[in-house]
Coordinates of C-alpha atoms in Angstrom, one line a residue:
X4 CA -88.5 23.4 -35.6
X5 CA -87.8 20.9 -32.8
X6 CA -86.4 18.5 -35.3
X7 CA -84.1 21.1 -36.8
X8 CA -82.9 22.1 -33.3
X9 CA -82.2 18.4 -32.5
X10 CA -80.2 18.0 -35.7
X11 CA -78.3 21.2 -35.0
X12 CA -77.4 20.1 -31.5
X13 CA -76.1 16.8 -32.9
X14 CA -74.0 18.6 -35.5
X15 CA -72.6 20.9 -32.8
X16 CA -71.6 17.8 -30.7
X17 CA -69.8 16.2 -33.6
X18 CA -68.0 19.5 -34.3
X19 CA -67.1 19.7 -30.7
X20 CA -65.7 16.2 -30.7
X21 CA -63.7 16.9 -33.9
X22 CA -62.3 20.1 -32.2
X23 CA -61.3 18.1 -29.1
X24 CA -59.6 15.6 -31.3
X25 CA -57.8 18.3 -33.2
X26 CA -56.8 20.0 -30.0
X27 CA -55.4 16.7 -28.7
X28 CA -53.3 16.4 -31.9
X29 CA -52.1 19.9 -31.5
X30 CA -51.1 19.3 -27.9
X31 CA -49.4 16.1 -28.9
X32 CA -47.5 18.0 -31.6
X33 CA -46.4 20.6 -29.1
X34 CA -45.2 17.9 -26.7
X35 CA -43.3 16.2 -29.5
X36 CA -41.7 19.4 -30.4
X37 CA -40.9 20.1 -26.8
X38 CA -39.4 16.6 -26.4
X39 CA -37.3 17.2 -29.5
X40 CA -36.1 20.6 -28.3
X41 CA -35.2 19.1 -24.9
X42 CA -33.4 16.2 -26.5
X43 CA -31.5 18.6 -28.8
X44 CA -30.4 20.8 -25.9
X45 CA -29.4 17.7 -23.9
X46 CA -27.3 16.4 -26.8
X47 CA -25.5 19.7 -26.9
X48 CA -24.8 19.5 -23.2
X49 CA -23.9 15.8 -23.1
X50 CA -20.4 16.2 -24.3
X51 CA -19.6 18.8 -21.7
X52 CA -21.2 16.7 -19.0
X53 CA -19.3 13.6 -20.0
X54 CA -16.0 15.5 -20.1
X55 CA -16.7 17.0 -16.7
X56 CA -17.6 13.7 -15.2
X57 CA -14.5 12.1 -16.6
X58 CA -12.4 14.7 -14.8
X59 CA -14.3 14.1 -11.6
X60 CA -13.8 10.4 -11.9
X61 CA -10.1 10.9 -12.0
X62 CA -10.3 12.9 -8.7
X63 CA -12.4 10.1 -7.2
X64 CA -10.0 7.4 -8.3
X65 CA -7.1 9.4 -6.9
X66 CA -8.8 9.7 -3.5
X67 CA -9.6 6.0 -3.5
X68 CA -6.0 5.1 -4.4
X69 CA -4.6 7.3 -1.6
X70 CA -6.9 5.6 0.8
X71 CA -5.7 2.1 -0.1
X72 CA -2.4 2.2 1.9
X73 CA -4.4 3.4 4.9
X74 CA -6.7 0.4 4.6
X75 CA -3.7 -2.0 4.4
X76 CA -2.1 -0.3 7.5
X77 CA -5.3 -0.8 9.4
X78 CA -5.2 -4.5 8.8
X79 CA -1.4 -5.1 9.2
X80 CA 0.2 -2.2 11.2
X81 CA -2.1 0.5 12.6
X82 CA 0.8 2.2 14.4
X83 CA 2.4 3.0 11.0
X84 CA -0.5 5.2 10.1
X85 CA 0.8 8.8 9.7
X86 CA -1.0 12.0 10.3
X87 CA 0.3 13.5 7.0
X88 CA -1.1 10.5 5.0
X89 CA -4.5 11.0 6.6
X90 CA -4.5 14.7 5.9
X91 CA -3.5 14.3 2.3
X92 CA -6.1 11.7 1.7
X93 CA -8.8 13.8 3.4
X94 CA -7.9 16.7 1.1
X95 CA -8.1 14.6 -2.0
X96 CA -11.5 13.3 -0.8
X97 CA -12.7 16.8 -0.2
X98 CA -11.7 18.0 -3.7
X99 CA -13.4 15.0 -5.3
X100 CA -16.6 15.3 -3.3
X101 CA -16.8 19.1 -4.0
X102 CA -16.8 18.4 -7.7
X103 CA -18.8 15.2 -7.8
X104 CA -21.9 16.4 -6.0
X105 CA -22.7 19.4 -8.3
X106 CA -21.9 17.2 -11.4
X107 CA -24.4 14.6 -10.2
X108 CA -27.0 17.3 -9.8
X109 CA -26.4 18.7 -13.3
X110 CA -26.8 15.3 -14.9
X111 CA -29.9 14.5 -12.9
X112 CA -31.6 17.8 -13.8
X113 CA -30.7 17.4 -17.5
X114 CA -32.1 13.9 -17.6
X115 CA -35.4 15.0 -16.1
X116 CA -38.2 14.9 -18.6
X117 CA -36.2 13.4 -21.4
X118 CA -37.1 10.3 -23.5
X119 CA -35.3 8.1 -25.9
X120 CA -31.6 7.5 -26.6
X121 CA -30.3 10.7 -25.0
X122 CA -32.1 9.8 -21.7
X123 CA -30.3 6.5 -21.7
X124 CA -27.0 8.1 -22.3
X125 CA -27.5 10.5 -19.4
X126 CA -28.6 7.5 -17.2
X127 CA -25.2 5.9 -18.1
X128 CA -23.5 9.0 -16.8
X129 CA -25.6 8.8 -13.7
X130 CA -24.5 5.2 -13.1
X131 CA -20.9 6.2 -13.5
X132 CA -21.3 9.1 -11.0
X133 CA -22.9 6.7 -8.5
X134 CA -20.0 4.4 -8.9
X135 CA -17.6 7.3 -8.2
X136 CA -19.7 8.2 -5.1
X137 CA -19.4 4.6 -3.9
X138 CA -15.6 4.9 -4.1
X139 CA -15.6 8.1 -2.1
X140 CA -17.9 6.5 0.5
X141 CA -15.4 3.7 0.9
X142 CA -12.5 6.1 1.2
X143 CA -14.4 8.1 3.7
X144 CA -14.9 5.1 6.0
X145 CA -11.3 4.2 5.7
X146 CA -10.2 7.7 6.7
X147 CA -12.5 7.8 9.7
X148 CA -11.2 4.4 10.9
X149 CA -7.6 5.5 10.3
X150 CA -8.2 8.7 12.3
X151 CA -9.7 6.7 15.1
X152 CA -6.8 4.2 15.2
X153 CA -4.2 6.9 14.9
X154 CA -5.7 8.7 17.9
X155 CA -5.8 5.4 19.9
X156 CA -2.1 4.6 19.4
X157 CA -0.7 7.1 21.9
X158 CA -3.5 6.3 24.3
X159 CA -2.7 2.6 24.2
X160 CA 1.0 3.4 24.5
X161 CA 0.4 5.4 27.7
X162 CA -1.8 2.7 29.0
X163 CA 0.9 0.1 28.5
X164 CA 3.4 2.3 30.3
X165 CA 1.0 2.5 33.2
X166 CA 0.6 -1.2 33.2
X167 CA 4.4 -1.6 33.1
X168 CA 4.8 0.7 36.1
X169 CA 2.2 -1.3 38.0
X170 CA 4.2 -4.5 37.3
X171 CA 7.3 -2.9 38.8
X172 CA 5.5 -1.9 41.9
X173 CA 4.0 -5.4 42.3
X174 CA 7.4 -6.9 41.9
X175 CA 8.8 -4.7 44.7
X176 CA 5.8 -5.7 46.9
X177 CA 6.5 -9.4 46.3
X178 CA 10.2 -8.9 47.2
X179 CA 9.2 -7.5 50.6
X180 CA 7.2 -10.7 51.2
X181 CA 10.1 -13.1 50.3
X182 CA 11.6 -13.5 53.9
X183 CA 8.2 -14.4 55.2
X184 CA 7.3 -16.7 52.4
X185 CA 10.6 -18.7 52.7
X186 CA 10.3 -18.8 56.5
X187 CA 13.6 -17.0 57.2
X188 CA 14.2 -17.5 60.9
X189 CA 17.5 -15.5 61.0
X190 CA 15.8 -12.1 60.8
X191 CA 15.6 -10.1 64.0
X192 CA 12.5 -8.6 65.4
X193 CA 13.7 -5.1 64.3
X194 CA 14.2 -6.4 60.8
X195 CA 10.8 -8.1 60.9
X196 CA 9.2 -4.8 61.9
X197 CA 11.0 -2.9 59.1
X198 CA 10.0 -5.6 56.5
X199 CA 6.4 -5.4 57.6
X200 CA 6.4 -1.6 57.2
X201 CA 8.0 -2.0 53.8
X202 CA 5.3 -4.5 52.9
X203 CA 2.6 -2.1 53.9
X204 CA 4.2 0.8 52.0
X205 CA 4.6 -1.4 48.9
X206 CA 1.0 -2.5 49.1
X207 CA -0.1 1.1 49.5
X208 CA 2.0 2.1 46.5
X209 CA 0.6 -0.7 44.4
X210 CA -2.9 0.3 45.3
X211 CA -2.3 3.9 44.3
X212 CA -0.7 2.9 41.0
X213 CA -3.4 0.5 40.2
X214 CA -6.2 3.0 41.0
X215 CA -4.5 5.7 38.9
X216 CA -4.1 3.4 36.0
X217 CA -7.7 2.3 36.1
X218 CA -8.9 5.9 36.2
X219 CA -6.7 6.7 33.2
X220 CA -8.0 3.8 31.2
X221 CA -11.7 4.5 32.1
X222 CA -11.2 8.2 31.2
X223 CA -9.8 7.4 27.8
X224 CA -12.6 4.9 27.1
X225 CA -15.1 7.7 27.7
X226 CA -13.2 10.1 25.4

């Protein structure tokens, strides 16, 4: 009886191993079938995804092309940057970004879990989408810099006007010093008193103008 029991146990172990092996083959078959079904579904969706991405790429290229004149103006003539150009380019960028982001998510989700040729084809779409995103990133940086420069132009103009005003005040102040600098001995004491008062007033005016200009510039720097 012990011998028979031992043989029975060994036989059951062998059967168990065979069952495990068979189960592994069944699971493998199920996975192959699942992979095939996923690949088949992805193949059906690939054409739509490729067409959708092609349309998005056109929008991205449009935004990039619209940003090019802004980039040139930044290098050559920042004052020529117009508000309408910036707004139109921002709108083109918004439209492209709004369509590219969900398209990238769709391609990524469809490629997940795939194997073989269809996975490579979807990875190619992903690479194209990433290239389009890089174009939009460059355009976004150009727009941000253009906006900053456009906002700075009137500020710089006002600052230059302030500086010009200070120069006028300083010139007037120097004119009041002329009789003393050349040693004019023909001026009377009354004239000398008037000139001294004029010098003091000119110096005070110059100080006020300079202080106001510095406050203006410092305020704009903070903004």
